[in-house]
Structure formats: structure tokens, C-alpha cells
Amino acid sequence: KSFLFNFASLSPQFQNVKKCLEGSKQASYGSGNSTNSTRASYPKLKCNCKNDAVIRTVKNGPNVGSMFYGCPMWPDTKCQMFKLIDGNNVDVEDLQFRLLEKDTTIAELEMIQKFRDDKINKLQLKKEKLEEELKELHNENCKLRMDLMKSTTNEKNMFLGLIVFLILVIVVYIFK
């Protein structure tokens, strides 16, 4: 069975799925004439040269009447894509392929969500640390303001004491 899927966008841990699926590709080649056909009920596949494969019907040989996927450029290409369509298994194969796509998407989204959760946790820890630092700075600022107010009060008291001392000196000098 041939599953054709673009694995280029997948993360490295999904490359083993790609290798497994590529290893299971089977190439079979038929003989005889065929005609192109378009059937809406069959899934679309890509041929080996990345074109949309066409559905054809075998006209001669042992598989007369059978439908198969083939390269739209055949016989003018070396692609030689040939995959018989088994009427009973097309839906199952299509569903299996869709399930693989969905499972891969879910796994990628779960991995992305895990990375986002980790980043959120790191940012929350950083936020808590910064909030604690801000609280410490606020406390230090309050302490410095209190010290400034005390020193201002002490300065005023010293100035008043100096004035009182000068007045006493003047009074003592005058009455002497």
C-alpha cells in the first residue's frame, strides 16, 4: 500500500513514521492499454513525480476492467506509478491514511502545547521573581524615605538648636 504524505514539515521524531511508510510502498506494473478516468469516490494520490495521479481502466491483459492510479504524464515519463484500486479496500486505505494524518497532527499539536506550557511556567516563575524583587525595592524605598524624613527632622532640630545657642551667646554677651 502506498501512503503519500508530506513529512517535510514534521519534527524529527516523526521521521521514523515516514521511513516506515516509505518502506511499505509497493510498486507494481501492469501491461496492456488503459484509458484515463476521473472518479470522485476515490481518494486523490500523488504520483512519484508529485503530480496528481489519474485513475485509469485496464483495457488489455489479465487485469482487464480493473482500475488503477497512474502518472498523468505516462508514457512520456519515467515515473511509472501504478497502483491497482481494490474496490473493497479503497475506503479502508483512505480512512487509515486520514487517521494517520490526524494522529500525526494531534501529536504535533500536543508537542507544541507542551512547549508552550513549559514556556508559560518559565515566564510565571520569572514574573514571581520580578514581583518579589519589586516588593523588596518598594520596602527599601520606604526605608530610605523614613531615613530622609528623620534626617530632615534632625537637621531642623540642629538648626533651631544653633539659633537658640546664638541667641543665648548674644544675650550673655549683651548682659555682661
Coordinates of N, CA and C in Angstrom, one line a residue:
K1 N 0.9 -1.2 0.0 CA 0.0 0.0 0.0 C 0.9 1.2 0.0
S2 N 0.5 2.2 -0.7 CA 1.3 3.4 -0.8 C 0.6 4.6 -0.2
F3 N 1.2 5.1 0.9 CA 0.7 6.3 1.5 C 1.7 7.4 1.1
L4 N 1.1 8.4 0.5 CA 1.9 9.6 0.1 C 1.5 10.7 0.9
F5 N 2.5 11.3 1.7 CA 2.2 12.4 2.6 C 3.4 13.2 2.7
N6 N 3.3 14.5 2.9 CA 4.4 15.4 3.0 C 4.9 15.4 4.5
F7 N 6.0 14.8 4.7 CA 6.6 14.7 6.1 C 7.6 15.8 6.3
A8 N 7.9 16.6 5.3 CA 8.9 17.6 5.4 C 8.7 18.6 6.6
S9 N 7.4 18.9 6.9 CA 7.1 19.8 7.9 C 7.1 19.2 9.3
L10 N 7.2 17.9 9.4 CA 7.1 17.2 10.7 C 8.5 17.3 11.5
S11 N 8.3 17.2 12.7 CA 9.5 17.2 13.6 C 10.3 15.9 13.4
P12 N 11.6 15.9 13.9 CA 12.4 14.7 13.7 C 11.9 13.4 14.3
Q13 N 11.1 13.5 15.4 CA 10.7 12.3 16.0 C 9.6 11.6 15.2
F14 N 9.1 12.3 14.2 CA 8.1 11.6 13.3 C 8.7 11.1 12.0
Q15 N 10.0 11.3 11.9 CA 10.7 10.8 10.7 C 10.6 9.3 10.6
N16 N 10.6 8.6 11.7 CA 10.5 7.1 11.7 C 9.2 6.6 11.1
V17 N 8.1 7.4 11.3 CA 6.9 7.1 10.7 C 7.0 7.2 9.1
K18 N 7.7 8.2 8.7 CA 7.9 8.4 7.3 C 8.7 7.2 6.7
K19 N 9.8 6.8 7.4 CA 10.6 5.7 6.9 C 9.8 4.4 6.9
C20 N 9.0 4.2 7.9 CA 8.1 3.0 7.9 C 7.2 3.0 6.7
L21 N 6.5 4.1 6.5 CA 5.6 4.2 5.3 C 6.3 4.1 4.0
E22 N 7.5 4.7 3.9 CA 8.2 4.6 2.6 C 8.6 3.2 2.4
G23 N 9.0 2.5 3.4 CA 9.4 1.1 3.3 C 8.3 0.2 2.9
S24 N 7.1 0.6 3.1 CA 6.0 -0.3 2.8 C 5.4 0.0 1.4
K25 N 6.0 0.9 0.7 CA 5.5 1.2 -0.6 C 5.7 0.0 -1.5
Q26 N 4.8 -0.3 -2.3 CA 4.9 -1.4 -3.3 C 4.7 -0.8 -4.7
A27 N 5.6 -1.2 -5.6 CA 5.4 -0.7 -7.0 C 5.0 -2.0 -7.8
S28 N 3.9 -1.9 -8.5 CA 3.6 -3.0 -9.3 C 3.2 -2.4 -10.7
Y29 N 3.6 -3.1 -11.7 CA 3.4 -2.5 -13.1 C 2.5 -3.5 -13.9
G30 N 1.6 -2.9 -14.6 CA 0.7 -3.7 -15.4 C 1.0 -3.6 -16.9
S31 N 0.5 -4.5 -17.6 CA 0.7 -4.4 -19.1 C -0.6 -4.2 -19.7
G32 N -0.6 -3.7 -20.9 CA -1.8 -3.5 -21.7 C -2.2 -2.1 -21.8
N33 N -3.2 -1.8 -22.6 CA -3.6 -0.4 -22.8 C -4.6 0.0 -21.7
S34 N -4.7 1.3 -21.5 CA -5.6 1.8 -20.5 C -6.2 3.1 -20.9
T35 N -7.3 3.5 -20.2 CA -7.9 4.8 -20.5 C -8.0 5.6 -19.2
N36 N -7.9 7.0 -19.4 CA -8.0 7.8 -18.2 C -9.4 7.9 -17.8
S37 N -9.6 8.0 -16.5 CA -10.9 8.1 -15.9 C -10.9 9.0 -14.7
T38 N -11.9 9.7 -14.4 CA -12.0 10.5 -13.2 C -13.1 10.0 -12.4
R39 N -12.8 9.6 -11.1 CA -13.8 9.0 -10.2 C -13.8 9.8 -9.0
A40 N -14.9 10.5 -8.6 CA -14.9 11.3 -7.4 C -14.9 10.6 -6.1
S41 N -15.3 9.3 -6.2 CA -15.4 8.5 -4.9 C -14.0 8.0 -4.4
Y42 N -13.0 8.1 -5.2 CA -11.7 7.6 -4.8 C -10.8 8.7 -4.3
P43 N -9.9 8.4 -3.3 CA -9.1 9.5 -2.8 C -8.0 9.9 -3.8
K44 N -7.6 11.1 -3.7 CA -6.6 11.6 -4.6 C -5.2 11.2 -4.1
L45 N -4.4 10.8 -5.0 CA -3.0 10.4 -4.7 C -2.0 11.2 -5.5
K46 N -0.8 11.3 -5.1 CA 0.2 12.0 -5.8 C 1.1 10.9 -6.4
C47 N 1.5 11.0 -7.6 CA 2.4 10.0 -8.2 C 3.9 10.3 -7.7
N48 N 4.8 9.5 -8.1 CA 6.2 9.7 -7.7 C 6.8 11.0 -8.2
C49 N 6.3 11.6 -9.2 CA 6.8 12.8 -9.7 C 6.0 14.0 -9.2
K50 N 5.2 13.8 -8.1 CA 4.5 14.8 -7.4 C 3.3 15.4 -8.1
N51 N 2.9 14.8 -9.2 CA 1.6 15.2 -9.9 C 0.4 14.5 -9.3
D52 N -0.8 15.0 -9.5 CA -1.9 14.3 -9.1 C -2.1 13.1 -10.0
A53 N -2.2 11.9 -9.3 CA -2.3 10.7 -10.1 C -3.7 10.6 -10.7
V54 N -3.8 10.0 -11.9 CA -5.1 9.9 -12.5 C -5.6 8.4 -12.4
I55 N -6.9 8.2 -12.5 CA -7.4 6.9 -12.4 C -7.7 6.4 -13.8
R56 N -7.2 5.2 -14.1 CA -7.3 4.6 -15.5 C -8.0 3.3 -15.4
T57 N -8.5 2.8 -16.5 CA -9.0 1.4 -16.5 C -8.2 0.6 -17.5
V58 N -7.8 -0.6 -17.1 CA -7.0 -1.5 -17.9 C -7.9 -2.0 -19.0
K59 N -7.4 -1.9 -20.3 CA -8.2 -2.4 -21.5 C -7.8 -3.7 -22.0
N60 N -6.5 -4.1 -21.8 CA -6.0 -5.4 -22.3 C -5.2 -6.1 -21.2
G61 N -5.0 -7.4 -21.3 CA -4.2 -8.1 -20.4 C -5.1 -8.8 -19.3
P62 N -4.4 -9.4 -18.3 CA -5.1 -10.2 -17.3 C -6.0 -9.3 -16.3
N63 N -5.7 -8.0 -16.3 CA -6.4 -7.2 -15.3 C -7.5 -6.3 -16.0
V64 N -8.0 -6.8 -17.2 CA -9.0 -6.0 -17.9 C -10.1 -5.6 -17.0
G65 N -10.5 -4.3 -17.2 CA -11.6 -3.8 -16.4 C -11.2 -3.2 -15.0
S66 N -10.0 -3.6 -14.6 CA -9.5 -3.1 -13.3 C -9.1 -1.6 -13.4
M67 N -9.4 -0.9 -12.3 CA -8.9 0.5 -12.3 C -7.6 0.6 -11.5
F68 N -6.8 1.6 -11.9 CA -5.6 1.8 -11.2 C -5.2 3.3 -11.2
Y69 N -4.3 3.7 -10.3 CA -3.8 5.0 -10.3 C -2.5 5.0 -11.2
G70 N -2.3 6.0 -11.9 CA -1.2 6.1 -12.7 C -0.7 7.6 -12.9
C71 N 0.5 7.8 -13.3 CA 1.0 9.1 -13.6 C 0.3 9.8 -14.7
P72 N -0.1 11.0 -14.6 CA -0.8 11.7 -15.8 C 0.2 11.9 -16.9
M73 N 1.5 11.8 -16.7 CA 2.4 12.0 -17.8 C 2.8 10.7 -18.5
W74 N 2.3 9.6 -18.1 CA 2.6 8.3 -18.7 C 2.1 8.3 -20.1
P75 N 2.8 7.8 -21.0 CA 4.1 7.0 -21.1 C 5.3 8.0 -21.3
D76 N 5.1 9.3 -21.3 CA 6.2 10.2 -21.6 C 7.0 10.5 -20.4
T77 N 7.0 9.7 -19.3 CA 7.8 9.9 -18.1 C 8.4 8.6 -17.6
K78 N 9.4 8.8 -16.7 CA 10.0 7.6 -16.1 C 9.3 7.3 -14.7
C79 N 8.3 8.0 -14.4 CA 7.6 7.9 -13.1 C 7.1 6.5 -12.9
Q80 N 6.4 5.9 -13.8 CA 5.9 4.5 -13.8 C 5.0 4.2 -12.5
M81 N 4.3 5.2 -12.0 CA 3.5 4.9 -10.9 C 2.3 4.1 -11.3
F82 N 2.1 3.0 -10.6 CA 1.0 2.1 -10.9 C 0.5 1.5 -9.6
K83 N -0.8 1.7 -9.3 CA -1.4 1.2 -8.1 C -2.8 0.7 -8.4
L84 N -3.0 -0.6 -8.3 CA -4.3 -1.1 -8.6 C -5.3 -0.6 -7.5
I85 N -6.5 -0.3 -7.9 CA -7.5 0.1 -7.0 C -8.4 -1.1 -6.6
D86 N -8.3 -1.5 -5.4 CA -9.1 -2.6 -4.9 C -10.4 -1.9 -4.3
G87 N -11.5 -2.1 -5.0 CA -12.8 -1.5 -4.7 C -13.2 -1.7 -3.2
N88 N -12.8 -2.8 -2.6 CA -13.2 -3.1 -1.2 C -12.3 -2.4 -0.2
N89 N -11.1 -2.1 -0.6 CA -10.1 -1.6 0.4 C -9.9 -0.1 0.2
V90 N -10.4 0.5 -0.8 CA -10.2 2.0 -1.0 C -10.6 2.8 0.2
D91 N -11.8 2.6 0.6 CA -12.3 3.3 1.7 C -11.5 3.1 3.0
V92 N -11.1 1.8 3.2 CA -10.3 1.5 4.4 C -8.9 2.2 4.3
E93 N -8.3 2.1 3.2 CA -7.0 2.7 3.0 C -7.1 4.2 3.2
D94 N -8.1 4.8 2.6 CA -8.3 6.2 2.7 C -8.5 6.6 4.2
L95 N -9.3 5.8 4.9 CA -9.6 6.1 6.3 C -8.3 5.9 7.1
Q96 N -7.5 4.9 6.8 CA -6.3 4.7 7.5 C -5.3 5.8 7.3
F97 N -5.2 6.3 6.1 CA -4.4 7.4 5.8 C -4.8 8.7 6.5
R98 N -6.1 8.9 6.5 CA -6.7 10.1 7.2 C -6.4 10.0 8.7
L99 N -6.6 8.8 9.2 CA -6.3 8.6 10.6 C -4.8 8.8 11.0
L100 N -3.9 8.4 10.1 CA -2.5 8.7 10.3 C -2.2 10.2 10.3
E101 N -2.9 10.9 9.3 CA -2.7 12.3 9.2 C -3.2 13.0 10.5
K102 N -4.4 12.6 11.0 CA -4.9 13.2 12.2 C -4.1 12.9 13.4
D103 N -3.6 11.6 13.5 CA -2.8 11.2 14.7 C -1.5 12.0 14.7
T104 N -0.9 12.2 13.5 CA 0.3 13.0 13.4 C 0.1 14.4 13.8
T105 N -1.0 15.0 13.3 CA -1.4 16.4 13.6 C -1.6 16.5 15.1
I106 N -2.3 15.6 15.7 CA -2.6 15.6 17.2 C -1.2 15.6 17.9
A107 N -0.4 14.6 17.5 CA 0.9 14.5 18.2 C 1.7 15.8 18.1
E108 N 1.8 16.4 16.9 CA 2.5 17.7 16.8 C 1.9 18.8 17.6
L109 N 0.5 18.8 17.7 CA -0.1 19.9 18.5 C 0.1 19.6 19.9
E110 N 0.1 18.4 20.4 CA 0.4 18.1 21.8 C 1.8 18.5 22.1
M111 N 2.8 18.3 21.2 CA 4.1 18.7 21.5 C 4.3 20.2 21.5
I112 N 3.6 20.9 20.6 CA 3.6 22.4 20.6 C 3.0 22.9 21.9
Q113 N 1.9 22.2 22.3 CA 1.2 22.7 23.6 C 2.2 22.5 24.8
K114 N 2.9 21.4 24.8 CA 3.8 21.1 25.9 C 4.9 22.2 25.9
F115 N 5.5 22.5 24.7 CA 6.5 23.6 24.7 C 5.9 24.9 25.2
R116 N 4.7 25.2 24.8 CA 4.0 26.4 25.3 C 3.8 26.4 26.8
D117 N 3.3 25.3 27.3 CA 3.1 25.2 28.8 C 4.4 25.4 29.5
D118 N 5.5 24.8 29.0 CA 6.8 24.9 29.6 C 7.2 26.4 29.6
K119 N 7.0 27.1 28.5 CA 7.4 28.5 28.4 C 6.5 29.3 29.3
I120 N 5.2 29.0 29.4 CA 4.4 29.7 30.4 C 4.8 29.6 31.8
N121 N 5.2 28.3 32.2 CA 5.7 28.1 33.5 C 7.0 28.9 33.8
K122 N 7.9 28.9 32.8 CA 9.1 29.7 33.0 C 8.8 31.2 33.2
L123 N 7.9 31.7 32.3 CA 7.5 33.1 32.4 C 6.8 33.4 33.8
Q124 N 6.0 32.5 34.3 CA 5.4 32.7 35.6 C 6.4 32.8 36.7
L125 N 7.4 31.9 36.6 CA 8.5 31.9 37.6 C 9.2 33.2 37.6
K126 N 9.5 33.7 36.3 CA 10.2 34.9 36.2 C 9.4 36.1 36.7
K127 N 8.1 36.0 36.4 CA 7.2 37.1 36.9 C 7.2 37.1 38.5
E128 N 7.1 36.0 39.1 CA 7.1 35.9 40.5 C 8.4 36.5 41.1
K129 N 9.5 36.1 40.5 CA 10.8 36.6 40.9 C 10.8 38.1 40.8
L130 N 10.4 38.7 39.7 CA 10.4 40.1 39.5 C 9.4 40.8 40.5
E131 N 8.3 40.2 40.8 CA 7.4 40.8 41.7 C 8.0 40.8 43.1
E132 N 8.7 39.8 43.5 CA 9.4 39.7 44.8 C 10.5 40.8 44.8
E133 N 11.2 41.0 43.7 CA 12.3 42.0 43.6 C 11.6 43.4 43.7
L134 N 10.5 43.6 43.1 CA 9.8 44.9 43.2 C 9.4 45.2 44.6
K135 N 8.9 44.1 45.3 CA 8.5 44.3 46.7 C 9.6 44.7 47.5
E136 N 10.8 44.1 47.3 CA 12.0 44.4 48.1 C 12.4 45.9 47.8
L137 N 12.4 46.3 46.5 CA 12.7 47.6 46.2 C 11.8 48.6 46.8
H138 N 10.5 48.3 46.8 CA 9.5 49.2 47.5 C 9.8 49.3 49.0
N139 N 10.1 48.2 49.6 CA 10.4 48.3 51.1 C 11.7 49.1 51.3
E140 N 12.7 49.0 50.4 CA 13.9 49.7 50.6 C 13.6 51.2 50.3
N141 N 12.8 51.5 49.4 CA 12.4 52.9 49.1 C 11.7 53.5 50.3
C142 N 10.8 52.8 50.9 CA 10.1 53.3 52.1 C 11.1 53.5 53.2
K143 N 12.0 52.6 53.4 CA 13.0 52.8 54.5 C 13.8 54.1 54.2
L144 N 14.3 54.2 52.9 CA 15.0 55.4 52.6 C 14.2 56.7 52.8
R145 N 13.0 56.7 52.5 CA 12.1 57.9 52.8 C 12.0 58.2 54.3
M146 N 11.9 57.1 55.1 CA 11.8 57.3 56.5 C 13.1 57.9 57.0
D147 N 14.3 57.4 56.5 CA 15.6 57.9 56.9 C 15.7 59.3 56.5
L148 N 15.2 59.7 55.3 CA 15.3 61.0 54.8 C 14.5 62.0 55.7
M149 N 13.3 61.5 56.1 CA 12.4 62.3 56.9 C 13.1 62.5 58.3
K150 N 13.7 61.5 58.8 CA 14.4 61.6 60.1 C 15.5 62.6 60.0
S151 N 16.3 62.4 59.0 CA 17.5 63.3 58.8 C 17.0 64.8 58.6
T152 N 15.9 65.0 57.9 CA 15.4 66.3 57.7 C 14.9 66.9 59.1
T153 N 14.3 66.1 59.8 CA 13.8 66.5 61.2 C 15.0 66.8 62.1
N154 N 16.0 65.9 62.0 CA 17.3 66.2 62.8 C 18.0 67.5 62.3
E155 N 18.0 67.7 61.0 CA 18.6 68.9 60.5 C 17.8 70.2 61.0
K156 N 16.5 70.1 61.0 CA 15.7 71.2 61.5 C 16.0 71.5 63.0
N157 N 16.0 70.4 63.8 CA 16.3 70.5 65.2 C 17.7 71.1 65.4
M158 N 18.7 70.6 64.7 CA 20.0 71.2 64.8 C 20.1 72.7 64.5
F159 N 19.3 73.0 63.4 CA 19.3 74.5 63.0 C 18.6 75.3 64.1
L160 N 17.5 74.8 64.7 CA 16.9 75.5 65.8 C 17.8 75.6 67.0
G161 N 18.5 74.5 67.3 CA 19.4 74.5 68.5 C 20.5 75.5 68.3
L162 N 21.0 75.6 67.0 CA 22.1 76.6 66.7 C 21.5 78.0 66.9
I163 N 20.3 78.3 66.4 CA 19.8 79.6 66.6 C 19.6 79.9 68.1
V164 N 19.1 79.0 68.9 CA 18.9 79.2 70.3 C 20.3 79.5 71.0
F165 N 21.3 78.7 70.6 CA 22.6 78.9 71.1 C 23.2 80.3 70.8
L166 N 23.0 80.7 69.5 CA 23.4 82.0 69.1 C 22.7 83.1 69.9
I167 N 21.4 82.9 70.1 CA 20.6 83.9 70.9 C 21.2 84.0 72.3
L168 N 21.4 82.8 72.9 CA 22.0 82.8 74.3 C 23.4 83.4 74.3
V169 N 24.2 83.2 73.4 CA 25.5 83.8 73.3 C 25.4 85.3 73.2
I170 N 24.5 85.8 72.4 CA 24.2 87.2 72.2 C 23.7 87.8 73.5
V171 N 22.7 87.2 74.1 CA 22.2 87.6 75.4 C 23.2 87.7 76.5
V172 N 24.0 86.7 76.6 CA 25.1 86.6 77.6 C 26.1 87.7 77.3
Y173 N 26.5 87.9 76.1 CA 27.4 89.0 75.7 C 26.9 90.4 76.0
I174 N 25.6 90.6 75.7 CA 25.0 91.9 75.9 C 24.9 92.2 77.4
F175 N 24.5 91.2 78.2 CA 24.3 91.5 79.7 C 25.6 91.3 80.5
K176 N 26.6 91.2 79.9 CA 27.9 91.1 80.6 C 28.5 92.4 80.7

